[in-house]
Amino acid sequence: MIASAVGAVLAGLLVAPALRGLVVRYAVPEGEPWCRACPSCGRELRGLPPTGGCPGCRTPLGPGAWRVEAVTAAAAAAALAADQPGDALLLLWLAGPGVVLGFTDARVHRLPYPLTWTLAAGLAVLLAVLELSDGSPGGLLRSLLVALAAGALFELPVWLGVMGPGDTVLALGLGALLGRYGWSAALTALVVAVLLAGLWSVGVLLTALARRRPVRGREVPLGPFLLIGTLLAVLAQP
């Protein structure tokens, strides 16, 4: 337990600067180019310090101080808490792109393809290696079926114009991961995500009303809640 906690803290400190830089790069409105340099001084953005400021001119960029680090450490701790090494490996991969996707979606309501496809492709490779090494190719078929079902479920709102296409790709990757644990795990993740999104919506609504601010235009980013629901569903498996 102590080793896991120390490892999680180290992950937050070592990996988070690169993840913070990716959040700044991809958290731009639809149609705008990726942000690869500081808009104030033009310095190329790679890793960013926990304060969230540009290393050159200290202009505030991206999420607030230590937020990415804290979330990264928490995600790493959750992954390392998994019972099986294979599960921990899958959740560690989920944590990397997942942290960037969560912050990006929360900031600009967008799940960029470079991140969603990277997450999905990495999960597919890891699942194939783990399932084949365990001698259970049937698990791969179940992962494929759950992924297709999840993608189809989220594609309908995309057609209706109430959800972005990035949600479909994210659902494909997360569905493949959840398929390793069965249909019940996928259903659990979906229910948890919907409940968390609903609670968040109520909180945002009440806050807006208390501050007498407009309620319209306060869309709820679904990506972070899908990621959290998936993480909790996997950790809940016996």
PDB file of C-alpha atoms in Angstrom:
ATOM      1  CA  MET A   1       0.000   0.000   0.000  1.00  0.00           C
ATOM      2  CA  ILE A   2       2.782   2.434   0.903  1.00  0.00           C
ATOM      3  CA  ALA A   3       4.720   1.507  -2.220  1.00  0.00           C
ATOM      4  CA  SER A   4       1.631   2.136  -4.360  1.00  0.00           C
ATOM      5  CA  ALA A   5       1.080   5.525  -2.771  1.00  0.00           C
ATOM      6  CA  VAL A   6       4.707   6.524  -3.325  1.00  0.00           C
ATOM      7  CA  GLY A   7       4.554   5.300  -6.922  1.00  0.00           C
ATOM      8  CA  ALA A   8       1.384   7.289  -7.528  1.00  0.00           C
ATOM      9  CA  VAL A   9       2.944  10.481  -6.175  1.00  0.00           C
ATOM     10  CA  LEU A  10       6.035   9.971  -8.328  1.00  0.00           C
ATOM     11  CA  ALA A  11       3.824   9.416 -11.367  1.00  0.00           C
ATOM     12  CA  GLY A  12       2.003  12.644 -10.659  1.00  0.00           C
ATOM     13  CA  LEU A  13       5.261  14.555 -10.416  1.00  0.00           C
ATOM     14  CA  LEU A  14       7.099  12.960 -13.333  1.00  0.00           C
ATOM     15  CA  VAL A  15       4.393  12.342 -15.927  1.00  0.00           C
ATOM     16  CA  ALA A  16       1.989  15.203 -15.226  1.00  0.00           C
ATOM     17  CA  PRO A  17       4.158  17.981 -16.797  1.00  0.00           C
ATOM     18  CA  ALA A  18       3.966  16.223 -20.171  1.00  0.00           C
ATOM     19  CA  LEU A  19       0.244  15.589 -19.726  1.00  0.00           C
ATOM     20  CA  ARG A  20      -0.306  19.238 -18.783  1.00  0.00           C
ATOM     21  CA  GLY A  21       1.453  20.279 -21.980  1.00  0.00           C
ATOM     22  CA  LEU A  22      -0.822  18.002 -23.998  1.00  0.00           C
ATOM     23  CA  VAL A  23      -3.903  19.490 -22.339  1.00  0.00           C
ATOM     24  CA  VAL A  24      -2.810  22.970 -23.404  1.00  0.00           C
ATOM     25  CA  ARG A  25      -2.097  21.710 -26.926  1.00  0.00           C
ATOM     26  CA  TYR A  26      -5.435  20.015 -27.507  1.00  0.00           C
ATOM     27  CA  ALA A  27      -7.813  22.124 -25.393  1.00  0.00           C
ATOM     28  CA  VAL A  28      -8.650  24.520 -28.207  1.00  0.00           C
ATOM     29  CA  PRO A  29     -12.064  25.224 -29.756  1.00  0.00           C
ATOM     30  CA  GLU A  30     -13.211  23.226 -32.769  1.00  0.00           C
ATOM     31  CA  GLY A  31     -11.664  24.470 -35.981  1.00  0.00           C
ATOM     32  CA  GLU A  32      -8.614  26.098 -34.395  1.00  0.00           C
ATOM     33  CA  PRO A  33      -5.075  24.674 -34.828  1.00  0.00           C
ATOM     34  CA  TRP A  34      -3.450  22.842 -31.961  1.00  0.00           C
ATOM     35  CA  CYS A  35      -1.691  25.155 -29.504  1.00  0.00           C
ATOM     36  CA  ARG A  36       1.985  24.211 -29.816  1.00  0.00           C
ATOM     37  CA  ALA A  37       3.519  27.470 -28.557  1.00  0.00           C
ATOM     38  CA  CYS A  38       2.792  30.010 -25.861  1.00  0.00           C
ATOM     39  CA  PRO A  39       0.432  32.645 -27.314  1.00  0.00           C
ATOM     40  CA  SER A  40       2.283  35.377 -25.407  1.00  0.00           C
ATOM     41  CA  CYS A  41       5.984  34.686 -25.988  1.00  0.00           C
ATOM     42  CA  GLY A  42       5.929  32.039 -28.715  1.00  0.00           C
ATOM     43  CA  ARG A  43       7.941  29.510 -26.723  1.00  0.00           C
ATOM     44  CA  GLU A  44       7.329  25.912 -27.775  1.00  0.00           C
ATOM     45  CA  LEU A  45       5.206  24.104 -25.226  1.00  0.00           C
ATOM     46  CA  ARG A  46       6.226  20.649 -24.123  1.00  0.00           C
ATOM     47  CA  GLY A  47       6.260  19.906 -20.438  1.00  0.00           C
ATOM     48  CA  LEU A  48       4.756  22.545 -18.157  1.00  0.00           C
ATOM     49  CA  PRO A  49       5.416  23.111 -14.452  1.00  0.00           C
ATOM     50  CA  PRO A  50       2.755  22.345 -11.823  1.00  0.00           C
ATOM     51  CA  THR A  51       1.981  26.051 -11.507  1.00  0.00           C
ATOM     52  CA  GLY A  52       0.488  25.957 -14.997  1.00  0.00           C
ATOM     53  CA  GLY A  53       2.473  28.930 -16.268  1.00  0.00           C
ATOM     54  CA  CYS A  54       4.621  29.221 -19.375  1.00  0.00           C
ATOM     55  CA  PRO A  55       8.286  28.532 -18.449  1.00  0.00           C
ATOM     56  CA  GLY A  56       9.318  31.537 -20.535  1.00  0.00           C
ATOM     57  CA  CYS A  57       6.932  34.348 -19.643  1.00  0.00           C
ATOM     58  CA  ARG A  58       4.871  32.712 -16.841  1.00  0.00           C
ATOM     59  CA  THR A  59       1.596  33.353 -18.655  1.00  0.00           C
ATOM     60  CA  PRO A  60      -1.091  31.122 -17.080  1.00  0.00           C
ATOM     61  CA  LEU A  61      -1.846  28.199 -19.400  1.00  0.00           C
ATOM     62  CA  GLY A  62      -4.235  25.305 -19.041  1.00  0.00           C
ATOM     63  CA  PRO A  63      -5.639  23.947 -15.766  1.00  0.00           C
ATOM     64  CA  GLY A  64      -4.910  25.546 -12.426  1.00  0.00           C
ATOM     65  CA  ALA A  65      -1.863  24.808 -10.311  1.00  0.00           C
ATOM     66  CA  TRP A  66      -1.349  21.167  -9.257  1.00  0.00           C
ATOM     67  CA  ARG A  67      -4.695  19.976 -10.650  1.00  0.00           C
ATOM     68  CA  VAL A  68      -3.218  17.777 -13.362  1.00  0.00           C
ATOM     69  CA  GLU A  69      -0.639  16.447 -10.922  1.00  0.00           C
ATOM     70  CA  ALA A  70      -3.274  15.542  -8.338  1.00  0.00           C
ATOM     71  CA  VAL A  71      -5.542  13.815 -10.864  1.00  0.00           C
ATOM     72  CA  THR A  72      -2.604  11.940 -12.402  1.00  0.00           C
ATOM     73  CA  ALA A  73      -1.475  10.724  -8.984  1.00  0.00           C
ATOM     74  CA  ALA A  74      -5.008   9.628  -8.097  1.00  0.00           C
ATOM     75  CA  ALA A  75      -5.420   7.765 -11.394  1.00  0.00           C
ATOM     76  CA  ALA A  76      -2.051   6.056 -10.962  1.00  0.00           C
ATOM     77  CA  ALA A  77      -2.917   5.069  -7.390  1.00  0.00           C
ATOM     78  CA  ALA A  78      -6.205   3.575  -8.567  1.00  0.00           C
ATOM     79  CA  ALA A  79      -4.434   1.621 -11.314  1.00  0.00           C
ATOM     80  CA  LEU A  80      -1.810   0.271  -8.929  1.00  0.00           C
ATOM     81  CA  ALA A  81      -4.584  -0.833  -6.580  1.00  0.00           C
ATOM     82  CA  ALA A  82      -5.779  -3.413  -9.123  1.00  0.00           C
ATOM     83  CA  ASP A  83      -5.421  -7.034  -8.001  1.00  0.00           C
ATOM     84  CA  GLN A  84      -3.914  -8.397 -11.221  1.00  0.00           C
ATOM     85  CA  PRO A  85      -0.838  -6.997 -13.020  1.00  0.00           C
ATOM     86  CA  GLY A  86      -2.674  -7.121 -16.343  1.00  0.00           C
ATOM     87  CA  ASP A  87      -5.501  -5.012 -14.967  1.00  0.00           C
ATOM     88  CA  ALA A  88      -3.012  -2.535 -13.513  1.00  0.00           C
ATOM     89  CA  LEU A  89      -1.272  -2.253 -16.877  1.00  0.00           C
ATOM     90  CA  LEU A  90      -4.548  -1.528 -18.668  1.00  0.00           C
ATOM     91  CA  LEU A  91      -5.559   1.087 -16.117  1.00  0.00           C
ATOM     92  CA  LEU A  92      -2.159   2.763 -16.236  1.00  0.00           C
ATOM     93  CA  TRP A  93      -2.540   3.150 -19.997  1.00  0.00           C
ATOM     94  CA  LEU A  94      -6.075   4.439 -19.458  1.00  0.00           C
ATOM     95  CA  ALA A  95      -4.720   7.007 -16.996  1.00  0.00           C
ATOM     96  CA  GLY A  96      -2.295   8.633 -19.449  1.00  0.00           C
ATOM     97  CA  PRO A  97      -4.514   9.678 -22.374  1.00  0.00           C
ATOM     98  CA  GLY A  98      -7.495   9.619 -20.021  1.00  0.00           C
ATOM     99  CA  VAL A  99      -6.202  12.487 -17.876  1.00  0.00           C
ATOM    100  CA  VAL A 100      -5.572  14.603 -20.964  1.00  0.00           C
ATOM    101  CA  LEU A 101      -8.981  13.756 -22.433  1.00  0.00           C
ATOM    102  CA  GLY A 102     -10.766  14.523 -19.185  1.00  0.00           C
ATOM    103  CA  PHE A 103      -9.231  17.969 -18.781  1.00  0.00           C
ATOM    104  CA  THR A 104      -9.604  18.755 -22.480  1.00  0.00           C
ATOM    105  CA  ASP A 105     -13.282  17.821 -22.560  1.00  0.00           C
ATOM    106  CA  ALA A 106     -13.935  19.755 -19.356  1.00  0.00           C
ATOM    107  CA  ARG A 107     -12.325  22.889 -20.807  1.00  0.00           C
ATOM    108  CA  VAL A 108     -13.579  22.970 -24.415  1.00  0.00           C
ATOM    109  CA  HIS A 109     -16.164  20.149 -24.639  1.00  0.00           C
ATOM    110  CA  ARG A 110     -14.059  18.296 -27.165  1.00  0.00           C
ATOM    111  CA  LEU A 111     -12.449  14.853 -27.376  1.00  0.00           C
ATOM    112  CA  PRO A 112      -9.748  15.159 -30.061  1.00  0.00           C
ATOM    113  CA  TYR A 113      -9.152  12.195 -32.347  1.00  0.00           C
ATOM    114  CA  PRO A 114      -5.366  12.033 -31.723  1.00  0.00           C
ATOM    115  CA  LEU A 115      -6.130  11.295 -28.075  1.00  0.00           C
ATOM    116  CA  THR A 116      -9.189   9.054 -28.408  1.00  0.00           C
ATOM    117  CA  TRP A 117      -7.646   6.890 -31.124  1.00  0.00           C
ATOM    118  CA  THR A 118      -4.360   6.650 -29.222  1.00  0.00           C
ATOM    119  CA  LEU A 119      -6.240   5.472 -26.149  1.00  0.00           C
ATOM    120  CA  ALA A 120      -8.315   2.972 -28.138  1.00  0.00           C
ATOM    121  CA  ALA A 121      -5.357   1.600 -30.111  1.00  0.00           C
ATOM    122  CA  GLY A 122      -3.223   1.128 -26.999  1.00  0.00           C
ATOM    123  CA  LEU A 123      -6.034  -0.665 -25.191  1.00  0.00           C
ATOM    124  CA  ALA A 124      -6.623  -2.924 -28.204  1.00  0.00           C
ATOM    125  CA  VAL A 125      -2.968  -3.965 -28.331  1.00  0.00           C
ATOM    126  CA  LEU A 126      -2.740  -4.569 -24.589  1.00  0.00           C
ATOM    127  CA  LEU A 127      -5.995  -6.530 -24.550  1.00  0.00           C
ATOM    128  CA  ALA A 128      -4.836  -8.720 -27.419  1.00  0.00           C
ATOM    129  CA  VAL A 129      -1.540  -9.497 -25.688  1.00  0.00           C
ATOM    130  CA  LEU A 130      -3.161 -10.201 -22.312  1.00  0.00           C
ATOM    131  CA  GLU A 131      -6.016 -12.324 -23.624  1.00  0.00           C
ATOM    132  CA  LEU A 132      -3.824 -14.397 -25.927  1.00  0.00           C
ATOM    133  CA  SER A 133      -1.190 -14.904 -23.233  1.00  0.00           C
ATOM    134  CA  ASP A 134      -3.960 -16.128 -20.913  1.00  0.00           C
ATOM    135  CA  GLY A 135      -5.160 -18.545 -23.587  1.00  0.00           C
ATOM    136  CA  SER A 136      -8.639 -16.989 -23.781  1.00  0.00           C
ATOM    137  CA  PRO A 137      -9.246 -15.701 -27.313  1.00  0.00           C
ATOM    138  CA  GLY A 138     -12.956 -15.710 -26.535  1.00  0.00           C
ATOM    139  CA  GLY A 139     -12.339 -12.682 -24.342  1.00  0.00           C
ATOM    140  CA  LEU A 140     -11.147 -10.765 -27.382  1.00  0.00           C
ATOM    141  CA  LEU A 141     -14.415 -11.484 -29.165  1.00  0.00           C
ATOM    142  CA  ARG A 142     -16.393 -10.260 -26.179  1.00  0.00           C
ATOM    143  CA  SER A 143     -14.278  -7.085 -26.020  1.00  0.00           C
ATOM    144  CA  LEU A 144     -14.947  -6.506 -29.709  1.00  0.00           C
ATOM    145  CA  LEU A 145     -18.697  -6.979 -29.286  1.00  0.00           C
ATOM    146  CA  VAL A 146     -18.898  -4.672 -26.272  1.00  0.00           C
ATOM    147  CA  ALA A 147     -16.819  -2.056 -28.101  1.00  0.00           C
ATOM    148  CA  LEU A 148     -19.119  -2.171 -31.135  1.00  0.00           C
ATOM    149  CA  ALA A 149     -22.211  -1.978 -28.930  1.00  0.00           C
ATOM    150  CA  ALA A 150     -20.811   0.990 -27.028  1.00  0.00           C
ATOM    151  CA  GLY A 151     -19.821   2.742 -30.246  1.00  0.00           C
ATOM    152  CA  ALA A 152     -23.276   2.197 -31.750  1.00  0.00           C
ATOM    153  CA  LEU A 153     -24.945   3.455 -28.560  1.00  0.00           C
ATOM    154  CA  PHE A 154     -22.987   6.711 -28.629  1.00  0.00           C
ATOM    155  CA  GLU A 155     -23.148   7.154 -32.386  1.00  0.00           C
ATOM    156  CA  LEU A 156     -26.903   7.746 -32.301  1.00  0.00           C
ATOM    157  CA  PRO A 157     -26.621  11.001 -30.271  1.00  0.00           C
ATOM    158  CA  VAL A 158     -23.873  12.071 -32.686  1.00  0.00           C
ATOM    159  CA  TRP A 159     -26.273  11.660 -35.598  1.00  0.00           C
ATOM    160  CA  LEU A 160     -28.845  13.681 -33.673  1.00  0.00           C
ATOM    161  CA  GLY A 161     -26.303  16.454 -33.124  1.00  0.00           C
ATOM    162  CA  VAL A 162     -26.382  16.341 -29.328  1.00  0.00           C
ATOM    163  CA  MET A 163     -22.947  14.776 -28.864  1.00  0.00           C
ATOM    164  CA  GLY A 164     -19.537  15.123 -30.482  1.00  0.00           C
ATOM    165  CA  PRO A 165     -17.960  12.369 -32.612  1.00  0.00           C
ATOM    166  CA  GLY A 166     -15.087  12.043 -30.171  1.00  0.00           C
ATOM    167  CA  ASP A 167     -17.462  10.435 -27.678  1.00  0.00           C
ATOM    168  CA  THR A 168     -18.039   7.552 -30.093  1.00  0.00           C
ATOM    169  CA  VAL A 169     -14.320   6.807 -30.434  1.00  0.00           C
ATOM    170  CA  LEU A 170     -13.874   7.068 -26.669  1.00  0.00           C
ATOM    171  CA  ALA A 171     -16.778   4.666 -26.183  1.00  0.00           C
ATOM    172  CA  LEU A 172     -15.142   2.181 -28.562  1.00  0.00           C
ATOM    173  CA  GLY A 173     -11.926   2.110 -26.554  1.00  0.00           C
ATOM    174  CA  LEU A 174     -13.595   2.010 -23.165  1.00  0.00           C
ATOM    175  CA  GLY A 175     -16.049  -0.621 -24.391  1.00  0.00           C
ATOM    176  CA  ALA A 176     -13.178  -2.863 -25.467  1.00  0.00           C
ATOM    177  CA  LEU A 177     -11.592  -2.531 -22.042  1.00  0.00           C
ATOM    178  CA  LEU A 178     -14.848  -3.235 -20.212  1.00  0.00           C
ATOM    179  CA  GLY A 179     -15.525  -6.225 -22.445  1.00  0.00           C
ATOM    180  CA  ARG A 180     -12.616  -7.986 -20.752  1.00  0.00           C
ATOM    181  CA  TYR A 181     -14.740  -8.096 -17.583  1.00  0.00           C
ATOM    182  CA  GLY A 182     -18.131  -8.798 -19.148  1.00  0.00           C
ATOM    183  CA  TRP A 183     -21.312  -7.029 -20.148  1.00  0.00           C
ATOM    184  CA  SER A 184     -22.224  -6.300 -16.533  1.00  0.00           C
ATOM    185  CA  ALA A 185     -19.042  -4.237 -16.126  1.00  0.00           C
ATOM    186  CA  ALA A 186     -19.931  -2.191 -19.212  1.00  0.00           C
ATOM    187  CA  LEU A 187     -23.432  -1.579 -17.880  1.00  0.00           C
ATOM    188  CA  THR A 188     -22.032  -0.589 -14.475  1.00  0.00           C
ATOM    189  CA  ALA A 189     -19.651   1.904 -16.063  1.00  0.00           C
ATOM    190  CA  LEU A 190     -22.466   3.434 -18.109  1.00  0.00           C
ATOM    191  CA  VAL A 191     -24.778   3.761 -15.103  1.00  0.00           C
ATOM    192  CA  VAL A 192     -22.051   5.319 -12.955  1.00  0.00           C
ATOM    193  CA  ALA A 193     -21.133   7.756 -15.728  1.00  0.00           C
ATOM    194  CA  VAL A 194     -24.748   8.828 -16.225  1.00  0.00           C
ATOM    195  CA  LEU A 195     -25.303   9.263 -12.488  1.00  0.00           C
ATOM    196  CA  LEU A 196     -22.143  11.322 -12.059  1.00  0.00           C
ATOM    197  CA  ALA A 197     -22.994  13.460 -15.086  1.00  0.00           C
ATOM    198  CA  GLY A 198     -26.478  14.005 -13.698  1.00  0.00           C
ATOM    199  CA  LEU A 199     -25.158  15.062 -10.295  1.00  0.00           C
ATOM    200  CA  TRP A 200     -22.695  17.389 -11.999  1.00  0.00           C
ATOM    201  CA  SER A 201     -25.510  18.923 -14.072  1.00  0.00           C
ATOM    202  CA  VAL A 202     -27.591  19.552 -10.966  1.00  0.00           C
ATOM    203  CA  GLY A 203     -24.621  21.137  -9.232  1.00  0.00           C
ATOM    204  CA  VAL A 204     -23.884  23.391 -12.212  1.00  0.00           C
ATOM    205  CA  LEU A 205     -27.555  24.369 -12.448  1.00  0.00           C
ATOM    206  CA  LEU A 206     -27.871  25.208  -8.758  1.00  0.00           C
ATOM    207  CA  THR A 207     -24.614  27.177  -8.820  1.00  0.00           C
ATOM    208  CA  ALA A 208     -25.770  29.190 -11.834  1.00  0.00           C
ATOM    209  CA  LEU A 209     -29.107  29.940 -10.220  1.00  0.00           C
ATOM    210  CA  ALA A 210     -27.488  30.934  -6.917  1.00  0.00           C
ATOM    211  CA  ARG A 211     -25.168  33.336  -8.747  1.00  0.00           C
ATOM    212  CA  ARG A 212     -27.993  34.532 -11.003  1.00  0.00           C
ATOM    213  CA  ARG A 213     -26.117  33.602 -14.132  1.00  0.00           C
ATOM    214  CA  PRO A 214     -27.538  32.251 -17.412  1.00  0.00           C
ATOM    215  CA  VAL A 215     -28.177  28.513 -17.428  1.00  0.00           C
ATOM    216  CA  ARG A 216     -28.024  28.065 -21.187  1.00  0.00           C
ATOM    217  CA  GLY A 217     -24.755  27.059 -22.792  1.00  0.00           C
ATOM    218  CA  ARG A 218     -23.569  25.113 -19.750  1.00  0.00           C
ATOM    219  CA  GLU A 219     -23.118  21.756 -21.478  1.00  0.00           C
ATOM    220  CA  VAL A 220     -21.911  18.836 -19.423  1.00  0.00           C
ATOM    221  CA  PRO A 221     -18.712  17.145 -20.672  1.00  0.00           C
ATOM    222  CA  LEU A 222     -19.447  13.432 -20.724  1.00  0.00           C
ATOM    223  CA  GLY A 223     -15.880  12.259 -21.338  1.00  0.00           C
ATOM    224  CA  PRO A 224     -14.559  12.645 -17.765  1.00  0.00           C
ATOM    225  CA  PHE A 225     -17.531  10.761 -16.343  1.00  0.00           C
ATOM    226  CA  LEU A 226     -17.155   7.909 -18.843  1.00  0.00           C
ATOM    227  CA  LEU A 227     -13.518   7.595 -17.848  1.00  0.00           C
ATOM    228  CA  ILE A 228     -14.319   7.645 -14.121  1.00  0.00           C
ATOM    229  CA  GLY A 229     -17.168   5.167 -14.573  1.00  0.00           C
ATOM    230  CA  THR A 230     -14.878   2.799 -16.470  1.00  0.00           C
ATOM    231  CA  LEU A 231     -12.175   3.040 -13.832  1.00  0.00           C
ATOM    232  CA  LEU A 232     -14.594   2.341 -10.997  1.00  0.00           C
ATOM    233  CA  ALA A 233     -16.258  -0.538 -12.870  1.00  0.00           C
ATOM    234  CA  VAL A 234     -12.917  -2.247 -13.459  1.00  0.00           C
ATOM    235  CA  LEU A 235     -11.777  -1.778  -9.845  1.00  0.00           C
ATOM    236  CA  ALA A 236     -15.098  -3.189  -8.609  1.00  0.00           C
ATOM    237  CA  GLN A 237     -14.473  -6.521 -10.328  1.00  0.00           C
ATOM    238  CA  PRO A 238     -13.777  -9.434  -7.947  1.00  0.00           C
TER     239      PRO A 238
END
